[in-house]
């Protein structure tokens, strides 16, 4: 089995760049989120990009998204999350070394 180097999460994330696109590749309909009592996305997103608002909705920022797809998998409310890939040349860029 392949062994990965022992490094911290922060050091690992230092090998990732984000080329932020003009078009959000994920949008969240906060009106739908207001009726969501569980808000799994807040805890599931590894980048902590879903922030509950005082009115029961969600404030979402796509710019530091890892493109892992977790939010799309765990959200049970149809239409709450619209998920596409970033435009070519944008999004996550991995560096080696
Ligand atoms: S994105 Fe989905 S899981 Fe998150 S608050 Fe909205 S409806 Fe709930
Ligand atoms: S794709 Fe992953 S990193 Fe991006 S918003 Fe969803 S859970 Fe967070």
mmCIF file of N, CA and C and ligand atoms in Angstrom:
data_model
loop_
_atom_site.group_PDB
_atom_site.id
_atom_site.type_symbol
_atom_site.label_atom_id
_atom_site.label_comp_id
_atom_site.label_asym_id
_atom_site.label_seq_id
_atom_site.Cartn_x
_atom_site.Cartn_y
_atom_site.Cartn_z
ATOM 1 N N UNK A 1 0.837 -1.190 0.000
ATOM 2 C CA UNK A 1 0.000 0.000 0.000
ATOM 3 C C UNK A 1 0.881 1.252 0.000
ATOM 4 N N UNK A 2 0.437 2.285 -0.744
ATOM 5 C CA UNK A 2 1.229 3.493 -0.856
ATOM 6 C C UNK A 2 1.231 4.263 0.467
ATOM 7 N N UNK A 3 2.423 4.708 0.877
ATOM 8 C CA UNK A 3 2.549 5.492 2.097
ATOM 9 C C UNK A 3 2.614 6.979 1.742
ATOM 10 N N UNK A 4 1.828 7.787 2.427
ATOM 11 C CA UNK A 4 1.854 9.227 2.198
ATOM 12 C C UNK A 4 2.736 9.881 3.251
ATOM 13 N N UNK A 5 3.438 10.967 2.886
ATOM 14 C CA UNK A 5 4.298 11.617 3.870
ATOM 15 C C UNK A 5 3.495 12.120 5.058
ATOM 16 N N UNK A 6 4.108 12.055 6.253
ATOM 17 C CA UNK A 6 3.458 12.519 7.468
ATOM 18 C C UNK A 6 3.536 14.037 7.494
ATOM 19 N N UNK A 7 2.405 14.709 7.271
ATOM 20 C CA UNK A 7 2.394 16.171 7.308
ATOM 21 C C UNK A 7 1.068 16.657 7.862
ATOM 22 N N UNK A 8 1.097 17.847 8.424
ATOM 23 C CA UNK A 8 -0.104 18.383 9.052
ATOM 24 C C UNK A 8 -1.118 18.795 7.985
ATOM 25 N N UNK A 9 -2.371 18.959 8.403
ATOM 26 C CA UNK A 9 -3.411 19.420 7.484
ATOM 27 C C UNK A 9 -3.028 20.780 6.902
ATOM 28 N N UNK A 10 -2.503 21.664 7.754
ATOM 29 C CA UNK A 10 -2.152 23.003 7.284
ATOM 30 C C UNK A 10 -1.047 22.932 6.225
ATOM 31 N N UNK A 11 -0.021 22.070 6.460
ATOM 32 C CA UNK A 11 1.052 21.946 5.477
ATOM 33 C C UNK A 11 0.525 21.356 4.178
ATOM 34 N N UNK A 12 -0.400 20.411 4.317
ATOM 35 C CA UNK A 12 -0.974 19.796 3.115
ATOM 36 C C UNK A 12 -1.761 20.829 2.313
ATOM 37 N N UNK A 13 -2.519 21.672 3.027
ATOM 38 C CA UNK A 13 -3.311 22.683 2.327
ATOM 39 C C UNK A 13 -2.440 23.765 1.715
ATOM 40 N N UNK A 14 -1.196 23.904 2.211
ATOM 41 C CA UNK A 14 -0.280 24.873 1.610
ATOM 42 C C UNK A 14 0.118 24.458 0.203
ATOM 43 N N UNK A 15 -0.158 23.205 -0.168
ATOM 44 C CA UNK A 15 0.178 22.750 -1.522
ATOM 45 C C UNK A 15 -0.980 22.973 -2.490
ATOM 46 N N UNK A 16 -2.030 23.653 -2.025
ATOM 47 C CA UNK A 16 -3.209 23.881 -2.870
ATOM 48 C C UNK A 16 -3.378 25.377 -3.106
ATOM 49 N N UNK A 17 -3.559 25.757 -4.355
ATOM 50 C CA UNK A 17 -3.892 27.136 -4.702
ATOM 51 C C UNK A 17 -5.330 27.190 -5.182
ATOM 52 N N UNK A 18 -5.938 28.355 -5.093
ATOM 53 C CA UNK A 18 -7.284 28.556 -5.598
ATOM 54 C C UNK A 18 -7.244 29.685 -6.622
ATOM 55 N N UNK A 19 -7.593 29.368 -7.842
ATOM 56 C CA UNK A 19 -7.763 30.396 -8.867
ATOM 57 C C UNK A 19 -9.252 30.706 -8.908
ATOM 58 N N UNK A 20 -9.630 31.768 -8.223
ATOM 59 C CA UNK A 20 -11.050 32.048 -8.038
ATOM 60 C C UNK A 20 -11.681 32.521 -9.347
ATOM 61 N N UNK A 21 -12.727 31.825 -9.771
ATOM 62 C CA UNK A 21 -13.441 32.212 -10.976
ATOM 63 C C UNK A 21 -14.465 33.289 -10.682
ATOM 64 N N UNK A 22 -14.877 33.990 -11.738
ATOM 65 C CA UNK A 22 -15.905 35.036 -11.574
ATOM 66 C C UNK A 22 -17.262 34.409 -11.294
ATOM 67 N N UNK A 23 -17.492 33.237 -11.864
ATOM 68 C CA UNK A 23 -18.803 32.590 -11.738
ATOM 69 C C UNK A 23 -18.779 31.623 -10.555
ATOM 70 N N UNK A 24 -19.667 31.804 -9.582
ATOM 71 C CA UNK A 24 -19.728 30.826 -8.473
ATOM 72 C C UNK A 24 -20.091 29.448 -9.017
ATOM 73 N N UNK A 25 -19.298 28.429 -8.731
ATOM 74 C CA UNK A 25 -19.616 27.090 -9.214
ATOM 75 C C UNK A 25 -20.604 26.390 -8.280
ATOM 76 N N UNK A 26 -20.788 26.949 -7.084
ATOM 77 C CA UNK A 26 -21.813 26.453 -6.164
ATOM 78 C C UNK A 26 -22.643 27.643 -5.705
ATOM 79 N N UNK A 27 -23.945 27.498 -5.775
ATOM 80 C CA UNK A 27 -24.815 28.523 -5.202
ATOM 81 C C UNK A 27 -25.752 27.852 -4.198
ATOM 82 N N UNK A 28 -26.135 28.595 -3.193
ATOM 83 C CA UNK A 28 -26.999 28.073 -2.134
ATOM 84 C C UNK A 28 -28.229 28.972 -2.035
ATOM 85 N N UNK A 29 -29.390 28.354 -2.058
ATOM 86 C CA UNK A 29 -30.650 29.090 -1.950
ATOM 87 C C UNK A 29 -31.015 29.204 -0.466
ATOM 88 N N UNK A 30 -30.699 30.341 0.099
ATOM 89 C CA UNK A 30 -30.889 30.536 1.531
ATOM 90 C C UNK A 30 -32.356 30.439 1.938
ATOM 91 N N UNK A 31 -33.279 30.756 1.011
ATOM 92 C CA UNK A 31 -34.713 30.639 1.318
ATOM 93 C C UNK A 31 -35.081 29.194 1.617
ATOM 94 N N UNK A 32 -34.495 28.258 0.854
ATOM 95 C CA UNK A 32 -34.756 26.833 1.100
ATOM 96 C C UNK A 32 -34.080 26.404 2.409
ATOM 97 N N UNK A 33 -32.904 26.915 2.671
ATOM 98 C CA UNK A 33 -32.165 26.537 3.884
ATOM 99 C C UNK A 33 -32.904 26.924 5.163
ATOM 100 N N UNK A 34 -33.723 27.950 5.095
ATOM 101 C CA UNK A 34 -34.449 28.384 6.301
ATOM 102 C C UNK A 34 -35.362 27.293 6.844
ATOM 103 N N UNK A 35 -35.822 26.419 5.977
ATOM 104 C CA UNK A 35 -36.709 25.341 6.445
ATOM 105 C C UNK A 35 -35.916 24.072 6.796
ATOM 106 N N UNK A 36 -34.590 24.139 6.742
ATOM 107 C CA UNK A 36 -33.740 22.987 7.060
ATOM 108 C C UNK A 36 -33.374 23.042 8.540
ATOM 109 N N UNK A 37 -33.756 22.033 9.277
ATOM 110 C CA UNK A 37 -33.516 22.053 10.726
ATOM 111 C C UNK A 37 -32.173 21.439 11.109
ATOM 112 N N UNK A 38 -31.576 20.672 10.203
ATOM 113 C CA UNK A 38 -30.356 19.939 10.560
ATOM 114 C C UNK A 38 -29.075 20.645 10.137
ATOM 115 N N UNK A 39 -29.112 21.309 9.021
ATOM 116 C CA UNK A 39 -27.976 22.083 8.510
ATOM 117 C C UNK A 39 -26.652 21.269 8.520
ATOM 118 N N UNK A 40 -26.720 20.091 7.934
ATOM 119 C CA UNK A 40 -25.537 19.214 7.880
ATOM 120 C C UNK A 40 -24.337 19.885 7.207
ATOM 121 N N UNK A 41 -24.616 20.739 6.247
ATOM 122 C CA UNK A 41 -23.535 21.356 5.471
ATOM 123 C C UNK A 41 -22.574 22.142 6.365
ATOM 124 N N UNK A 42 -23.107 22.756 7.415
ATOM 125 C CA UNK A 42 -22.274 23.595 8.290
ATOM 126 C C UNK A 42 -21.145 22.765 8.900
ATOM 127 N N UNK A 43 -21.450 21.522 9.282
ATOM 128 C CA UNK A 43 -20.450 20.659 9.920
ATOM 129 C C UNK A 43 -19.686 19.822 8.909
ATOM 130 N N UNK A 44 -20.309 19.535 7.771
ATOM 131 C CA UNK A 44 -19.692 18.607 6.818
ATOM 132 C C UNK A 44 -18.670 19.270 5.903
ATOM 133 N N UNK A 45 -18.838 20.531 5.611
ATOM 134 C CA UNK A 45 -17.912 21.189 4.672
ATOM 135 C C UNK A 45 -16.536 21.319 5.319
ATOM 136 N N UNK A 46 -15.496 20.701 4.740
ATOM 137 C CA UNK A 46 -14.169 20.764 5.355
ATOM 138 C C UNK A 46 -13.567 22.166 5.340
ATOM 139 N N UNK A 47 -14.073 23.019 4.457
ATOM 140 C CA UNK A 47 -13.549 24.385 4.367
ATOM 141 C C UNK A 47 -14.375 25.373 5.186
ATOM 142 N N UNK A 48 -15.435 24.869 5.844
ATOM 143 C CA UNK A 48 -16.290 25.715 6.700
ATOM 144 C C UNK A 48 -16.860 26.909 5.926
ATOM 145 N N UNK A 49 -17.418 26.633 4.768
ATOM 146 C CA UNK A 49 -17.900 27.715 3.910
ATOM 147 C C UNK A 49 -19.388 28.007 4.088
ATOM 148 N N UNK A 50 -20.095 27.175 4.848
ATOM 149 C CA UNK A 50 -21.523 27.384 5.099
ATOM 150 C C UNK A 50 -21.679 27.981 6.500
ATOM 151 N N UNK A 51 -22.175 29.183 6.554
ATOM 152 C CA UNK A 51 -22.294 29.875 7.843
ATOM 153 C C UNK A 51 -23.767 30.193 8.101
ATOM 154 N N UNK A 52 -24.311 29.694 9.232
ATOM 155 C CA UNK A 52 -25.712 29.993 9.550
ATOM 156 C C UNK A 52 -25.909 31.490 9.801
ATOM 157 N N UNK A 53 -27.018 32.012 9.315
ATOM 158 C CA UNK A 53 -27.332 33.423 9.554
ATOM 159 C C UNK A 53 -28.411 33.532 10.631
ATOM 160 N N UNK A 54 -28.571 34.711 11.158
ATOM 161 C CA UNK A 54 -29.497 34.930 12.261
ATOM 162 C C UNK A 54 -30.940 34.646 11.901
ATOM 163 N N UNK A 55 -31.286 34.738 10.613
ATOM 164 C CA UNK A 55 -32.665 34.504 10.191
ATOM 165 C C UNK A 55 -32.913 33.050 9.794
ATOM 166 N N UNK A 56 -31.959 32.162 10.109
ATOM 167 C CA UNK A 56 -32.158 30.740 9.835
ATOM 168 C C UNK A 56 -31.659 30.279 8.485
ATOM 169 N N UNK A 57 -31.119 31.209 7.697
ATOM 170 C CA UNK A 57 -30.605 30.844 6.377
ATOM 171 C C UNK A 57 -29.131 30.478 6.430
ATOM 172 N N UNK A 58 -28.513 30.494 5.273
ATOM 173 C CA UNK A 58 -27.100 30.141 5.156
ATOM 174 C C UNK A 58 -26.391 31.188 4.318
ATOM 175 N N UNK A 59 -25.230 31.613 4.816
ATOM 176 C CA UNK A 59 -24.352 32.483 4.036
ATOM 177 C C UNK A 59 -23.262 31.592 3.460
ATOM 178 N N UNK A 60 -23.089 31.600 2.157
ATOM 179 C CA UNK A 60 -22.131 30.696 1.522
ATOM 180 C C UNK A 60 -21.113 31.483 0.712
ATOM 181 N N UNK A 61 -19.839 31.058 0.818
ATOM 182 C CA UNK A 61 -18.754 31.688 0.073
ATOM 183 C C UNK A 61 -18.023 30.614 -0.723
ATOM 184 N N UNK A 62 -18.109 30.671 -2.037
ATOM 185 C CA UNK A 62 -17.551 29.607 -2.886
ATOM 186 C C UNK A 62 -16.047 29.699 -3.080
ATOM 187 N N UNK A 63 -15.423 30.801 -2.696
ATOM 188 C CA UNK A 63 -14.066 31.086 -3.158
ATOM 189 C C UNK A 63 -13.003 30.102 -2.665
ATOM 190 N N UNK A 64 -13.154 29.523 -1.484
ATOM 191 C CA UNK A 64 -12.147 28.601 -0.960
ATOM 192 C C UNK A 64 -12.635 27.154 -1.013
ATOM 193 N N UNK A 65 -13.530 26.866 -1.926
ATOM 194 C CA UNK A 65 -14.108 25.515 -2.024
ATOM 195 C C UNK A 65 -13.077 24.517 -2.536
ATOM 196 N N UNK A 66 -12.994 23.344 -1.880
ATOM 197 C CA UNK A 66 -12.064 22.269 -2.275
ATOM 198 C C UNK A 66 -12.610 21.423 -3.418
ATOM 199 N N UNK A 67 -13.878 21.658 -3.783
ATOM 200 C CA UNK A 67 -14.540 20.854 -4.828
ATOM 201 C C UNK A 67 -14.648 19.373 -4.430
ATOM 202 N N UNK A 68 -14.873 19.119 -3.150
ATOM 203 C CA UNK A 68 -14.934 17.726 -2.692
ATOM 204 C C UNK A 68 -16.305 17.100 -2.952
ATOM 205 N N UNK A 69 -17.354 17.928 -3.069
ATOM 206 C CA UNK A 69 -18.690 17.407 -3.358
ATOM 207 C C UNK A 69 -19.468 16.962 -2.131
ATOM 208 N N UNK A 70 -18.886 17.088 -0.941
ATOM 209 C CA UNK A 70 -19.564 16.609 0.269
ATOM 210 C C UNK A 70 -20.906 17.297 0.487
ATOM 211 N N UNK A 71 -20.960 18.601 0.310
ATOM 212 C CA UNK A 71 -22.197 19.338 0.570
ATOM 213 C C UNK A 71 -23.318 18.836 -0.331
ATOM 214 N N UNK A 72 -22.985 18.573 -1.572
ATOM 215 C CA UNK A 72 -23.991 18.113 -2.529
ATOM 216 C C UNK A 72 -24.506 16.729 -2.129
ATOM 217 N N UNK A 73 -23.635 15.908 -1.569
ATOM 218 C CA UNK A 73 -24.023 14.557 -1.164
ATOM 219 C C UNK A 73 -24.892 14.548 0.092
ATOM 220 N N UNK A 74 -24.614 15.433 1.025
ATOM 221 C CA UNK A 74 -25.307 15.325 2.312
ATOM 222 C C UNK A 74 -26.584 16.163 2.386
ATOM 223 N N UNK A 75 -26.743 17.145 1.509
ATOM 224 C CA UNK A 75 -27.922 18.015 1.580
ATOM 225 C C UNK A 75 -29.155 17.256 1.080
ATOM 226 N N UNK A 76 -30.193 17.260 1.901
ATOM 227 C CA UNK A 76 -31.415 16.518 1.553
ATOM 228 C C UNK A 76 -32.530 17.404 1.016
ATOM 229 N N UNK A 77 -32.282 18.684 0.883
ATOM 230 C CA UNK A 77 -33.328 19.603 0.418
ATOM 231 C C UNK A 77 -33.139 19.871 -1.074
ATOM 232 N N UNK A 78 -34.080 19.422 -1.867
ATOM 233 C CA UNK A 78 -33.979 19.608 -3.313
ATOM 234 C C UNK A 78 -33.872 21.091 -3.651
ATOM 235 N N UNK A 79 -32.904 21.429 -4.477
ATOM 236 C CA UNK A 79 -32.763 22.791 -4.965
ATOM 237 C C UNK A 79 -31.983 23.715 -4.061
ATOM 238 N N UNK A 80 -31.610 23.250 -2.861
ATOM 239 C CA UNK A 80 -30.884 24.137 -1.947
ATOM 240 C C UNK A 80 -29.487 24.447 -2.477
ATOM 241 N N UNK A 81 -28.821 23.437 -3.024
ATOM 242 C CA UNK A 81 -27.467 23.624 -3.540
ATOM 243 C C UNK A 81 -27.458 23.352 -5.038
ATOM 244 N N UNK A 82 -26.926 24.284 -5.774
ATOM 245 C CA UNK A 82 -26.692 24.067 -7.206
ATOM 246 C C UNK A 82 -25.192 23.937 -7.399
ATOM 247 N N UNK A 83 -24.755 22.795 -7.907
ATOM 248 C CA UNK A 83 -23.328 22.433 -7.913
ATOM 249 C C UNK A 83 -22.874 22.189 -9.342
ATOM 250 N N UNK A 84 -21.848 22.913 -9.756
ATOM 251 C CA UNK A 84 -21.199 22.632 -11.038
ATOM 252 C C UNK A 84 -19.702 22.716 -10.800
ATOM 253 N N UNK A 85 -18.916 22.361 -11.787
ATOM 254 C CA UNK A 85 -17.474 22.534 -11.671
ATOM 255 C C UNK A 85 -17.101 23.957 -12.059
ATOM 256 N N UNK A 86 -15.985 24.469 -11.510
ATOM 257 C CA UNK A 86 -15.544 25.806 -11.908
ATOM 258 C C UNK A 86 -15.200 25.844 -13.400
ATOM 259 N N UNK A 87 -15.216 27.037 -13.971
ATOM 260 C CA UNK A 87 -14.812 27.194 -15.366
ATOM 261 C C UNK A 87 -13.362 26.754 -15.530
ATOM 262 N N UNK A 88 -12.993 26.346 -16.726
ATOM 263 C CA UNK A 88 -11.636 25.868 -17.000
ATOM 264 C C UNK A 88 -10.569 26.860 -16.539
ATOM 265 N N UNK A 89 -9.519 26.332 -15.903
ATOM 266 C CA UNK A 89 -8.423 27.185 -15.432
ATOM 267 C C UNK A 89 -8.684 27.806 -14.069
ATOM 268 N N UNK A 90 -9.855 27.518 -13.484
ATOM 269 C CA UNK A 90 -10.178 28.074 -12.170
ATOM 270 C C UNK A 90 -10.438 26.953 -11.173
ATOM 271 N N UNK A 91 -10.576 27.350 -9.905
ATOM 272 C CA UNK A 91 -10.823 26.375 -8.853
ATOM 273 C C UNK A 91 -9.523 25.911 -8.219
ATOM 274 N N UNK A 92 -9.504 24.662 -7.773
ATOM 275 C CA UNK A 92 -8.350 24.125 -7.056
ATOM 276 C C UNK A 92 -7.204 23.852 -8.017
ATOM 277 N N UNK A 93 -5.998 24.282 -7.625
ATOM 278 C CA UNK A 93 -4.782 23.995 -8.391
ATOM 279 C C UNK A 93 -3.809 23.332 -7.433
ATOM 280 N N UNK A 94 -3.369 22.104 -7.749
ATOM 281 C CA UNK A 94 -2.441 21.384 -6.868
ATOM 282 C C UNK A 94 -1.012 21.619 -7.309
ATOM 283 N N UNK A 95 -0.147 21.830 -6.327
ATOM 284 C CA UNK A 95 1.290 21.931 -6.602
ATOM 285 C C UNK A 95 1.959 20.708 -6.009
ATOM 286 N N UNK A 96 2.972 20.193 -6.683
ATOM 287 C CA UNK A 96 3.711 19.064 -6.137
ATOM 288 C C UNK A 96 4.976 19.579 -5.477
ATOM 289 N N UNK A 97 5.440 18.856 -4.449
ATOM 290 C CA UNK A 97 6.713 19.179 -3.825
ATOM 291 C C UNK A 97 6.576 20.124 -2.677
HETATM 292 S S1 LIG B 1 -27.492 23.601 2.100
HETATM 293 FE FE1 LIG B 1 -28.814 21.831 2.501
HETATM 294 S S2 LIG B 1 -28.046 20.983 4.455
HETATM 295 FE FE2 LIG B 1 -27.247 23.063 4.274
HETATM 296 S S3 LIG B 1 -28.749 24.345 5.377
HETATM 297 FE FE3 LIG B 1 -29.301 24.364 3.186
HETATM 298 S S4 LIG B 1 -30.812 22.749 2.980
HETATM 299 FE FE4 LIG B 1 -29.749 22.374 4.924
HETATM 300 S S1 LIG B 2 -17.648 21.017 -2.374
HETATM 301 FE FE1 LIG B 2 -16.683 20.494 -0.389
HETATM 302 S S2 LIG B 2 -15.399 22.276 0.134
HETATM 303 FE FE2 LIG B 2 -16.794 22.913 -1.489
HETATM 304 S S3 LIG B 2 -18.509 23.860 -0.407
HETATM 305 FE FE3 LIG B 2 -19.051 21.682 -0.758
HETATM 306 S S4 LIG B 2 -18.358 20.590 1.088
HETATM 307 FE FE4 LIG B 2 -17.377 22.611 1.106
#
